[in-house]
């Protein structure tokens, strides 16, 4: 009995970390470890931490988008007494009190990847390192619209998870462009519809396939994540040729490039996720070390088409893009 | 002789072994990071834990009666979402709470009815309900999660005192009332008898179907009640709420000494199991281990707990036999 108790005690004590780093930083994100997009954010975070010899911890979730668990991770980071926190804000209200508590405890908080939908007006976080999500949605659709055929247009917008601010903010940007497009083309019938499309390739594929069969007039599908690749496989299985339904989305992941090679995905937006991990840590470091203030960094919304794939692939092995 | 005997009777109780394990983990994580036992961290963990305790108690009692409920995580999301939506539709807050909790009761009843009427394993009936209730939650959001209506009396359930929230007192109330019911009343005896040996219980005149139905309904009600508390704490109804909660609740019950085969377990064990899981999760983060290790830690703990419990009770039985020989 004593022996077992001491074994348990010793194994738990083994969890103690021995690193004596100057600073401790936590990254509290809203996804599980299976989401391919986050690999580059994580790499940027780790690389920056290694450069400044910081003790860093990336806090993922058991379930993609579980905001209660994310809030708990944010609160635990405050309790740890770290020197700085990078977090995403996926809900307009539930993280507010925790962000304020961290700031009151002298822990700087900056957001990366996903900001409060109202930006600085909606949260007291010190800065945002990431894409202007609404503008990116607008630009993506504007660029894709150049490929729209003549005649009536019907666009399906896949808002991955209606409960996640990054998803509906991008969806709003897409919808805003469609409204502008409709106004600019009064002689054509321009319509669009939003669905909750899901957070994995097969779910999105199934939902888009069902939608397209019920609405064969669909011109294009825009996804707020990279799951248009799932839709590509689904429409191919339905017998559609490349480009018969235009497909576009966000982020650079292998499966999207494969579908671009096959001609099914026309456009994706690069938000340079490596910067989101990397720059946020360096900001926290400089704020701690030299008292510098935080600054917003727009990590971009470059449009990537099939012609760019080869160049980007040459960086892929480094896990930064 | 009597001293050894009382030690033995204490040790054969699985929840006592769980409690010892809980203490070992608390000390271990405290060594890893002194802030683990800071008031701030205790406040954070104990702010969340009551919600899990309430669900774990419902699951434990149902498991003691010999059945499972995999739909608790979905009911945990569905009940508060419907309460919030009903308030937005103009239904008075207390009436909306009453109707919302009735949904938990109805889900429990349907789970019980399908399981008992059609004689299928509760594992399957409630697995179906897991998907149905989660889907209904999304339907209830009407496409977009609604804001939290502040006319709901959330302070009554989640008011933050110095260290604990009001929800902890609600959880303790549930634990005491149901602990007394389970361990000190006829209903409790019927539940143990039904889960221990249903045929024997039936032949003793216990209406085992009614007993199980009661446990299903109780479990559904408690899952909905706990979900409502979480929504009141976060002041936001989240459709993702309660994800994987069904497995965590079963884990809490098993770690606390509830038998997977029915007939064995206590309310106290489920409470300790739920607290242990929440502190384990917090401890892993506080020890600066990446959060993805939480599931590995929890998995190991379930195995260790059951092996440990089995070892201790065998050991204690042997001591008893040796003493008897003396």
XYZ file of C-alpha atoms in Angstrom:
647
model
C 0.000 0.000 0.000
C 2.722 2.458 1.049
C 4.761 1.321 -1.905
C 1.954 2.033 -4.355
C 1.241 5.412 -2.820
C 4.879 6.381 -3.109
C 5.015 5.223 -6.751
C 2.014 7.368 -7.601
C 3.480 10.294 -5.709
C 6.832 9.970 -7.439
C 5.342 9.659 -10.909
C 3.182 12.716 -10.371
C 6.158 14.662 -9.025
C 7.995 13.779 -12.230
C 5.693 16.215 -13.975
C 7.639 19.038 -12.367
C 9.597 20.904 -14.979
C 13.159 21.743 -14.239
C 13.693 24.437 -16.883
C 14.816 27.733 -15.447
C 13.699 30.090 -18.183
C 13.609 33.853 -17.810
C 9.981 34.106 -18.920
C 6.968 31.825 -19.147
C 4.418 32.316 -21.916
C 1.210 30.418 -22.693
C -0.728 30.167 -25.946
C -4.407 29.343 -25.363
C -5.993 28.244 -28.629
C -9.420 27.045 -29.700
C -8.710 23.837 -31.572
C -7.642 20.275 -30.909
C -4.334 18.844 -32.047
C -5.819 17.270 -35.188
C -6.424 20.562 -37.014
C -3.684 20.841 -39.683
C -3.831 24.644 -39.812
C -2.374 25.115 -36.327
C 0.913 23.336 -37.037
C 2.468 26.526 -38.463
C 1.222 28.666 -35.539
C 2.703 26.146 -33.132
C 6.003 26.110 -35.041
C 6.221 29.925 -34.940
C 5.447 29.883 -31.222
C 8.091 27.245 -30.489
C 10.758 28.878 -32.672
C 10.272 32.257 -30.996
C 10.381 30.665 -27.538
C 13.610 28.844 -28.379
C 15.234 32.081 -29.556
C 14.551 33.897 -26.303
C 14.909 30.807 -24.104
C 11.363 31.133 -22.765
C 9.383 28.344 -21.115
C 6.342 28.050 -23.355
C 3.167 26.016 -23.266
C 0.582 25.559 -26.020
C -2.847 24.730 -24.590
C -5.072 22.819 -27.002
C -8.574 21.467 -26.483
C -10.027 17.981 -26.210
C -12.802 19.051 -28.573
C -12.377 21.520 -31.429
C -14.131 24.750 -30.475
C -15.057 23.842 -26.868
C -15.122 27.385 -25.482
C -15.733 26.372 -21.873
C -12.538 24.305 -21.961
C -10.659 27.171 -23.607
C -11.823 29.565 -20.892
C -10.648 27.083 -18.276
C -7.223 26.925 -19.955
C -7.045 30.717 -19.982
C -7.922 30.874 -16.284
C -5.389 28.165 -15.451
C -2.718 30.154 -17.289
C -3.486 33.159 -15.097
C -3.285 30.966 -12.001
C 0.107 29.691 -13.154
C 1.381 33.237 -12.931
C 2.922 33.241 -16.407
C 4.592 36.360 -17.800
C 2.332 36.696 -20.796
C -0.617 35.045 -22.533
C -1.498 34.770 -26.187
C -5.088 33.707 -26.724
C -7.741 33.557 -29.379
C -11.109 35.152 -28.627
C -13.766 33.010 -30.227
C -16.761 34.364 -28.333
C -17.646 38.038 -27.884
C -18.332 37.848 -24.124
C -17.184 34.789 -22.199
C -13.455 35.590 -22.194
C -13.804 39.246 -21.161
C -13.637 38.734 -17.394
C -10.627 36.398 -17.616
C -8.720 38.830 -19.867
C -9.411 41.622 -17.372
C -8.344 39.393 -14.482
C -5.041 38.621 -16.217
C -4.358 42.287 -16.905
C -5.209 43.139 -13.293
C -2.696 40.508 -12.185
C -0.063 42.203 -14.351
C -0.064 39.525 -17.055
C -0.118 41.047 -20.563
C -2.652 39.415 -22.898
C -2.566 39.672 -26.657
C -4.791 37.885 -29.127
C -3.594 36.018 -32.166
C -5.417 34.417 -35.082
C -8.904 35.319 -33.830
C -9.784 38.598 -32.174
C -12.945 39.764 -30.465
C -15.457 40.498 -33.245
C -15.493 44.125 -32.073
C -11.698 44.294 -31.806
C -10.315 46.591 -29.096
C -13.823 47.864 -28.385
C -14.962 44.383 -27.381
C -12.012 43.219 -25.296
C -9.279 44.841 -23.227
C -6.566 42.634 -24.800
C -3.522 44.731 -25.626
C -3.072 43.887 -29.314
C -4.101 41.518 -32.096
C -1.697 39.575 -34.285
C -3.611 38.080 -37.176
C -5.756 38.508 -40.191
C -8.580 41.043 -40.537
C -11.088 38.231 -40.796
C -14.017 40.170 -42.212
C -11.887 41.946 -44.824
C -10.296 38.638 -45.824
C -13.740 37.113 -46.430
C -14.680 40.106 -48.564
C -11.464 40.036 -50.604
C -11.628 36.301 -51.175
C -15.114 36.579 -52.603
C -14.206 39.634 -54.659
C -11.318 37.733 -56.240
C -13.402 34.633 -56.839
C -16.193 36.720 -58.399
C -13.880 37.451 -61.332
C -14.356 33.786 -62.266
C -18.169 33.859 -61.946
C -19.919 32.808 -65.183
C -22.469 35.003 -66.937
C -26.083 34.779 -65.908
C -27.608 34.031 -62.502
C -25.313 33.463 -59.548
C -26.006 31.411 -56.427
C -23.282 31.163 -53.782
C -23.197 28.810 -50.819
C -21.267 30.082 -47.776
C -20.004 27.394 -45.390
C -19.771 28.911 -41.893
C -17.927 26.065 -40.211
C -19.326 26.640 -36.702
C -21.859 29.421 -36.149
C -20.705 29.661 -32.545
C -17.106 30.621 -33.384
C -16.444 34.294 -33.987
C -13.630 33.666 -36.513
C -16.068 31.623 -38.588
C -19.026 33.962 -38.657
C -16.826 37.058 -39.022
C -15.298 35.661 -42.218
C -18.785 34.556 -43.285
C -20.025 38.120 -42.767
C -17.233 39.418 -45.008
C -18.240 36.986 -47.748
C -21.893 37.956 -47.397
C -21.021 41.690 -47.490
C -19.287 41.246 -50.830
C -22.266 39.294 -52.182
C -24.558 42.178 -51.205
C -22.257 44.618 -53.030
C -22.112 42.283 -56.027
C -25.884 42.047 -56.096
C -26.170 45.848 -56.037
C -23.606 46.152 -58.829
C -25.465 43.637 -61.011
C -29.130 44.657 -60.846
C -29.968 42.879 -64.113
C -28.836 39.458 -62.833
C -30.327 37.240 -60.161
C -27.671 37.085 -57.422
C -28.418 35.014 -54.321
C -26.459 33.422 -51.515
C -27.126 31.211 -48.528
C -25.177 30.385 -45.349
C -25.065 26.918 -43.800
C -23.252 25.585 -40.746
C -20.841 23.422 -42.687
C -18.782 21.699 -39.977
C -15.184 21.435 -38.826
C -13.866 18.415 -40.692
C -13.427 17.381 -44.309
C -15.952 14.563 -44.431
C -18.754 16.448 -42.649
C -18.313 19.446 -44.933
C -18.147 17.159 -47.953
C -21.422 15.444 -47.047
C -23.264 18.662 -46.325
C -22.095 20.428 -49.471
C -22.876 17.370 -51.616
C -26.412 17.233 -50.234
C -26.864 20.966 -50.767
C -25.575 20.909 -54.322
C -27.884 18.034 -55.251
C -30.851 19.950 -53.889
C -29.646 23.212 -55.483
C -28.016 22.333 -58.814
C -27.884 26.038 -59.680
C -25.047 26.568 -57.132
C -22.268 28.582 -58.754
C -19.683 28.574 -55.983
C -18.973 27.314 -52.495
C -16.881 29.407 -50.117
C -15.689 27.868 -46.874
C -14.516 29.948 -43.882
C -11.836 27.339 -43.162
C -9.879 24.995 -45.418
C -12.694 22.431 -45.646
C -13.613 23.409 -49.205
C -11.150 20.607 -49.931
C -13.740 18.183 -48.492
C -16.369 19.793 -50.709
C -14.050 19.319 -53.709
C -13.904 15.560 -53.197
C -17.665 15.458 -52.704
C -18.579 17.355 -55.898
C -16.076 15.237 -57.848
C -17.906 12.130 -56.611
C -21.153 13.672 -57.817
C -19.657 13.831 -61.327
C -18.824 17.519 -61.521
C -15.716 18.451 -63.504
C -13.020 20.866 -62.254
C -14.327 24.427 -61.989
C -17.962 23.543 -62.659
C -18.634 24.634 -59.106
C -16.101 27.238 -58.003
C -14.511 26.449 -54.647
C -12.563 28.767 -52.373
C -11.551 29.008 -48.729
C -8.843 29.956 -46.285
C -5.358 28.755 -45.399
C -2.576 26.725 -46.916
C -2.817 23.060 -46.102
C -1.712 20.103 -48.200
C -5.173 18.833 -48.935
C -6.144 22.214 -50.447
C -3.061 22.166 -52.694
C -3.951 18.667 -53.859
C -7.402 19.873 -54.853
C -5.844 22.899 -56.600
C -3.633 20.491 -58.573
C -6.780 18.649 -59.639
C -8.409 21.953 -60.591
C -11.258 21.780 -58.094
C -10.208 24.559 -55.690
C -9.668 27.946 -57.332
C -8.559 30.204 -54.506
C -7.400 30.266 -50.907
C -6.268 33.044 -48.556
C -2.937 32.949 -46.748
C -3.008 34.468 -43.263
C 0.641 33.533 -42.558
C -0.037 31.617 -39.347
C 3.666 31.297 -38.510
C 3.692 35.034 -37.761
C 0.771 34.598 -35.377
C 2.753 32.244 -33.164
C 6.120 33.904 -33.683
C 5.389 37.617 -33.467
C 3.068 37.313 -30.487
C 5.799 35.691 -28.359
C 8.393 38.276 -29.354
C 5.956 41.031 -28.474
C 5.340 39.582 -25.031
C 9.090 39.195 -24.532
C 9.845 42.805 -25.460
C 6.973 44.064 -23.344
C 8.336 42.194 -20.332
C 11.986 42.950 -20.927
C 11.941 46.575 -22.112
C 8.466 47.774 -21.240
C 7.555 48.242 -24.893
C 3.872 48.458 -25.678
C 1.902 45.949 -27.715
C 1.031 46.640 -31.329
C -1.455 45.176 -33.768
C 0.034 43.157 -36.614
C -2.044 42.307 -39.657
C -0.616 39.004 -40.845
C -2.184 39.401 -44.257
C -4.721 38.122 -46.728
C -2.689 37.154 -49.782
C -4.728 35.375 -52.478
C -3.225 32.056 -53.456
C -4.227 30.277 -56.646
C -3.060 27.081 -58.383
C -0.129 28.951 -59.986
C 1.365 29.746 -56.565
C 1.241 26.219 -55.235
C 4.664 25.157 -56.419
C 6.437 28.093 -54.767
C 4.642 27.538 -51.482
C 5.304 23.815 -51.550
C 9.043 24.547 -51.506
C 8.579 25.935 -47.964
C 6.205 23.221 -46.816
C 8.894 20.886 -45.521
C 9.878 23.535 -42.971
C 6.380 23.418 -41.416
C 6.130 27.182 -41.519
C 3.511 27.538 -44.255
C -8.293 -7.295 16.437
C -11.009 -4.661 16.354
C -8.512 -2.021 15.160
C -7.447 -4.179 12.219
C -11.007 -4.994 11.486
C -12.025 -1.334 11.232
C -9.005 -0.555 9.030
C -10.012 -3.403 6.778
C -13.621 -2.286 6.563
C -12.385 1.185 5.665
C -9.963 0.001 3.016
C -12.375 -2.280 1.210
C -14.372 0.825 0.452
C -13.161 1.829 -3.042
C -13.976 5.502 -2.551
C -11.507 5.618 0.335
C -8.751 4.409 -1.976
C -9.850 7.061 -4.480
C -9.617 9.676 -1.769
C -6.059 8.558 -0.964
C -5.202 8.793 -4.637
C -6.720 12.260 -4.736
C -4.460 13.338 -1.860
C -1.400 11.858 -3.597
C -2.196 13.740 -6.801
C -2.790 16.993 -4.952
C 0.582 16.678 -3.198
C 2.345 15.659 -6.421
C 1.070 18.616 -8.397
C 1.755 20.950 -5.498
C 5.388 19.834 -5.649
C 5.355 20.478 -9.422
C 3.983 23.997 -8.984
C 3.266 25.627 -5.627
C 0.611 27.788 -7.228
C -1.478 24.666 -7.781
C -2.997 25.132 -4.319
C -3.189 28.920 -4.466
C -6.570 30.408 -3.639
C -6.806 31.638 -7.219
C -6.393 28.177 -8.713
C -8.686 26.550 -6.164
C -11.267 29.189 -7.016
C -10.970 28.436 -10.740
C -11.178 24.660 -10.391
C -13.948 24.735 -7.812
C -15.900 27.130 -10.029
C -16.162 24.449 -12.694
C -16.221 21.281 -10.595
C -19.774 21.503 -9.139
C -21.251 21.171 -12.633
C -19.340 17.932 -13.146
C -20.120 16.645 -9.656
C -23.866 16.945 -10.287
C -23.669 15.022 -13.573
C -21.360 12.383 -12.061
C -23.815 11.743 -9.208
C -26.640 11.127 -11.692
C -24.472 8.792 -13.749
C -23.222 6.954 -10.638
C -26.732 6.256 -9.342
C -27.846 5.070 -12.781
C -24.776 2.828 -13.052
C -25.468 1.384 -9.604
C -28.939 0.458 -10.900
C -27.198 -1.363 -13.758
C -27.650 1.088 -16.661
C -25.683 3.767 -18.576
C -26.542 7.163 -20.011
C -24.365 8.454 -22.836
C -26.662 11.390 -23.568
C -25.779 13.495 -20.492
C -23.301 15.714 -22.389
C -25.923 16.580 -24.998
C -28.657 17.164 -22.412
C -26.141 19.391 -20.598
C -26.193 21.644 -23.691
C -29.836 21.217 -24.741
C -31.535 22.237 -21.484
C -29.832 25.630 -21.003
C -30.122 26.436 -24.710
C -33.885 25.906 -24.598
C -34.183 27.892 -21.355
C -32.398 30.853 -22.944
C -34.438 30.639 -26.135
C -37.705 30.429 -24.201
C -36.780 33.570 -22.235
C -36.070 35.307 -25.542
C -39.555 34.252 -26.669
C -41.025 36.099 -23.691
C -41.597 33.196 -21.301
C -40.983 34.305 -17.671
C -37.509 33.181 -16.433
C -38.639 30.822 -13.652
C -41.231 29.177 -15.874
C -38.588 28.783 -18.606
C -36.248 27.146 -16.071
C -39.053 24.804 -15.027
C -39.853 23.876 -18.635
C -36.152 23.485 -19.476
C -35.573 21.105 -16.578
C -38.671 19.197 -17.677
C -36.877 18.588 -20.984
C -34.064 16.897 -19.041
C -36.682 14.779 -17.291
C -38.400 13.899 -20.567
C -35.088 12.892 -22.191
C -34.387 10.675 -19.168
C -37.859 9.173 -19.458
C -37.429 8.482 -23.183
C -34.029 6.884 -22.518
C -35.602 4.669 -19.874
C -38.679 3.877 -21.947
C -36.674 2.796 -25.004
C -34.241 0.756 -22.929
C -36.871 -0.993 -20.823
C -39.768 -1.279 -23.268
C -37.716 -2.662 -26.146
C -35.189 -4.504 -24.010
C -32.165 -2.988 -25.735
C -28.933 -2.037 -23.977
C -29.058 1.469 -22.489
C -25.663 2.004 -24.120
C -27.384 1.965 -27.536
C -30.570 3.810 -26.584
C -28.644 6.659 -24.976
C -26.018 6.718 -27.740
C -28.880 7.510 -30.099
C -30.090 10.176 -27.681
C -26.556 11.654 -27.545
C -26.880 12.553 -31.226
C -30.539 13.531 -31.104
C -30.165 15.923 -28.155
C -26.994 17.498 -29.592
C -28.736 18.028 -32.891
C -31.770 19.552 -31.170
C -29.404 21.941 -29.378
C -28.120 23.205 -32.715
C -31.696 23.460 -33.989
C -32.610 25.437 -30.853
C -29.853 27.968 -31.584
C -31.877 28.855 -34.699
C -28.661 29.169 -36.677
C -26.912 31.556 -34.348
C -26.162 31.263 -30.621
C -28.439 33.674 -28.750
C -27.121 36.225 -26.223
C -27.609 35.503 -22.528
C -30.758 37.162 -21.145
C -29.702 38.859 -17.924
C -33.164 38.629 -16.420
C -32.366 34.979 -15.628
C -31.600 34.525 -11.905
C -28.055 33.265 -12.464
C -26.582 34.793 -9.286
C -28.690 32.434 -7.203
C -26.879 29.481 -8.756
C -23.362 30.758 -9.476
C -22.702 33.775 -7.222
C -18.948 33.977 -6.570
C -18.203 33.968 -2.865
C -14.612 34.457 -1.690
C -13.380 31.004 -2.713
C -16.410 29.042 -3.888
C -19.399 29.674 -6.070
C -23.002 29.136 -5.035
C -22.995 26.195 -7.449
C -20.773 24.250 -5.034
C -23.483 24.494 -2.357
C -26.080 23.322 -4.869
C -23.835 20.368 -5.734
C -23.371 19.570 -2.043
C -27.124 19.775 -1.524
C -27.659 17.327 -4.392
C -24.948 15.049 -2.959
C -26.412 15.060 0.553
C -30.015 14.547 -0.522
C -29.190 11.783 -2.984
C -26.558 10.288 -0.656
C -29.222 9.949 2.053
C -31.649 8.537 -0.498
C -29.151 5.998 -1.786
C -27.622 4.921 1.499
C -30.406 5.429 4.028
C -33.722 4.806 2.295
C -35.729 1.987 0.784
C -35.320 3.530 -2.645
C -31.556 3.232 -2.224
C -31.852 -0.405 -1.234
C -34.017 -1.100 -4.281
C -31.440 0.594 -6.545
C -28.583 -1.526 -5.154
C -30.682 -4.683 -5.342
C -31.768 -3.975 -8.932
C -28.236 -3.321 -10.093
C -26.721 -6.174 -8.083
C -28.997 -8.954 -9.285
C -32.113 -7.938 -11.151
C -33.740 -11.371 -11.047
C -33.250 -11.715 -7.325
C -34.559 -8.194 -6.826
C -37.636 -8.945 -8.926
C -38.352 -12.085 -6.969
C -38.129 -10.050 -3.781
C -41.000 -7.963 -5.159
C -38.976 -4.924 -6.218
C -40.346 -3.280 -9.337
C -36.979 -3.124 -11.063
C -38.358 -1.420 -14.181
C -39.701 1.454 -12.095
C -36.429 1.690 -10.168
C -34.411 1.957 -13.367
C -36.848 4.439 -14.888
C -36.477 6.613 -11.788
C -32.674 6.517 -12.165
C -32.827 7.432 -15.886
C -35.106 10.386 -15.139
C -32.921 11.525 -12.239
C -29.833 11.338 -14.457
C -31.470 13.398 -17.238
C -32.705 15.972 -14.766
C -29.282 16.362 -13.105
C -27.477 16.669 -16.461
C -29.858 19.448 -17.507
C -29.587 21.174 -14.127
C -25.772 21.074 -14.252
C -25.769 22.386 -17.825
C -27.990 25.256 -16.749
C -25.492 26.110 -14.006
C -22.638 26.161 -16.533
C -24.554 28.490 -18.850
C -25.378 30.728 -15.883
C -21.685 30.826 -14.945
C -20.461 31.605 -18.458
C -23.433 33.885 -19.148
C -23.538 32.387 -22.631
C -25.353 29.311 -23.970
C -22.810 27.367 -26.013
C -23.927 24.578 -28.351
C -20.553 22.897 -27.773
C -21.143 22.690 -24.017
C -20.765 19.250 -22.443
C -18.702 17.756 -25.250
C -17.306 14.362 -24.104
C -18.947 14.909 -20.723
C -20.636 11.498 -20.874
C -17.289 9.723 -20.869
C -15.800 11.995 -18.201
C -18.796 11.361 -15.945
C -18.522 7.609 -16.351
C -14.780 7.968 -15.692
C -15.508 9.967 -12.529
C -17.921 7.315 -11.308
C -15.535 4.447 -12.083
C -12.572 6.213 -10.478
C -14.818 6.771 -7.470
C -15.447 3.039 -7.167
C -18.763 2.596 -8.976
C -18.929 -0.805 -10.628
C -19.519 -1.020 -14.369
C -21.687 -4.053 -13.674
C -24.072 -2.328 -11.272
C -24.879 -2.831 -7.603
C -21.726 -1.219 -6.217
C -20.773 2.413 -5.630
C -21.473 5.500 -3.557
C -22.404 9.134 -4.077
C -19.255 10.166 -2.202
C -17.124 8.157 -4.636
C -18.656 9.936 -7.648
C -18.074 13.311 -5.982
C -14.418 12.537 -5.276
C -13.987 11.085 -8.779
C -15.334 14.279 -10.378
C -13.161 16.534 -8.192
C -10.111 14.392 -8.918
C -10.570 14.660 -12.696
C -10.893 18.440 -12.576
C -7.809 18.834 -10.385
C -5.911 16.415 -12.613
C -6.724 18.581 -15.624
C -5.689 21.745 -13.821
C -2.564 20.098 -12.385
C -1.318 18.991 -15.791
C -1.611 22.545 -17.087
C -0.068 24.017 -13.927
C 2.853 21.611 -14.271
C 3.332 23.146 -17.744
C 2.671 19.922 -19.562
C 0.943 20.459 -22.914
C -2.808 20.079 -22.508
C -3.057 17.209 -24.962
C -1.574 15.043 -22.204
C -4.722 15.504 -20.133
C -6.463 12.632 -21.864
C -3.407 10.391 -21.446
C -3.337 11.312 -17.757
C -7.037 10.677 -17.348
C -6.805 7.357 -19.169
C -3.928 6.212 -16.980
C -5.764 7.344 -13.885
C -8.862 5.294 -14.739
C -6.727 2.185 -15.149
C -4.642 2.898 -12.036
C -7.785 3.618 -10.000
C -9.508 0.394 -10.907
C -6.344 -1.709 -10.477
C -5.623 0.036 -7.185
C -9.172 -0.472 -5.925
C -9.111 -4.138 -6.858
C -5.701 -4.621 -5.224
C -6.726 -2.861 -2.024
C -9.950 -4.763 -1.587
C -8.213 -8.106 -2.286
C -5.468 -7.215 0.167
C -7.993 -6.153 2.794
C -10.007 -9.325 2.312
C -6.818 -11.372 2.787
C -6.009 -9.501 6.029
C -9.499 -10.312 7.173
C -9.101 -13.990 6.323
C -5.751 -14.197 8.130
C -7.272 -12.515 11.163
C -10.136 -14.954 11.078
C -7.629 -17.831 11.039
C -5.859 -16.315 14.095
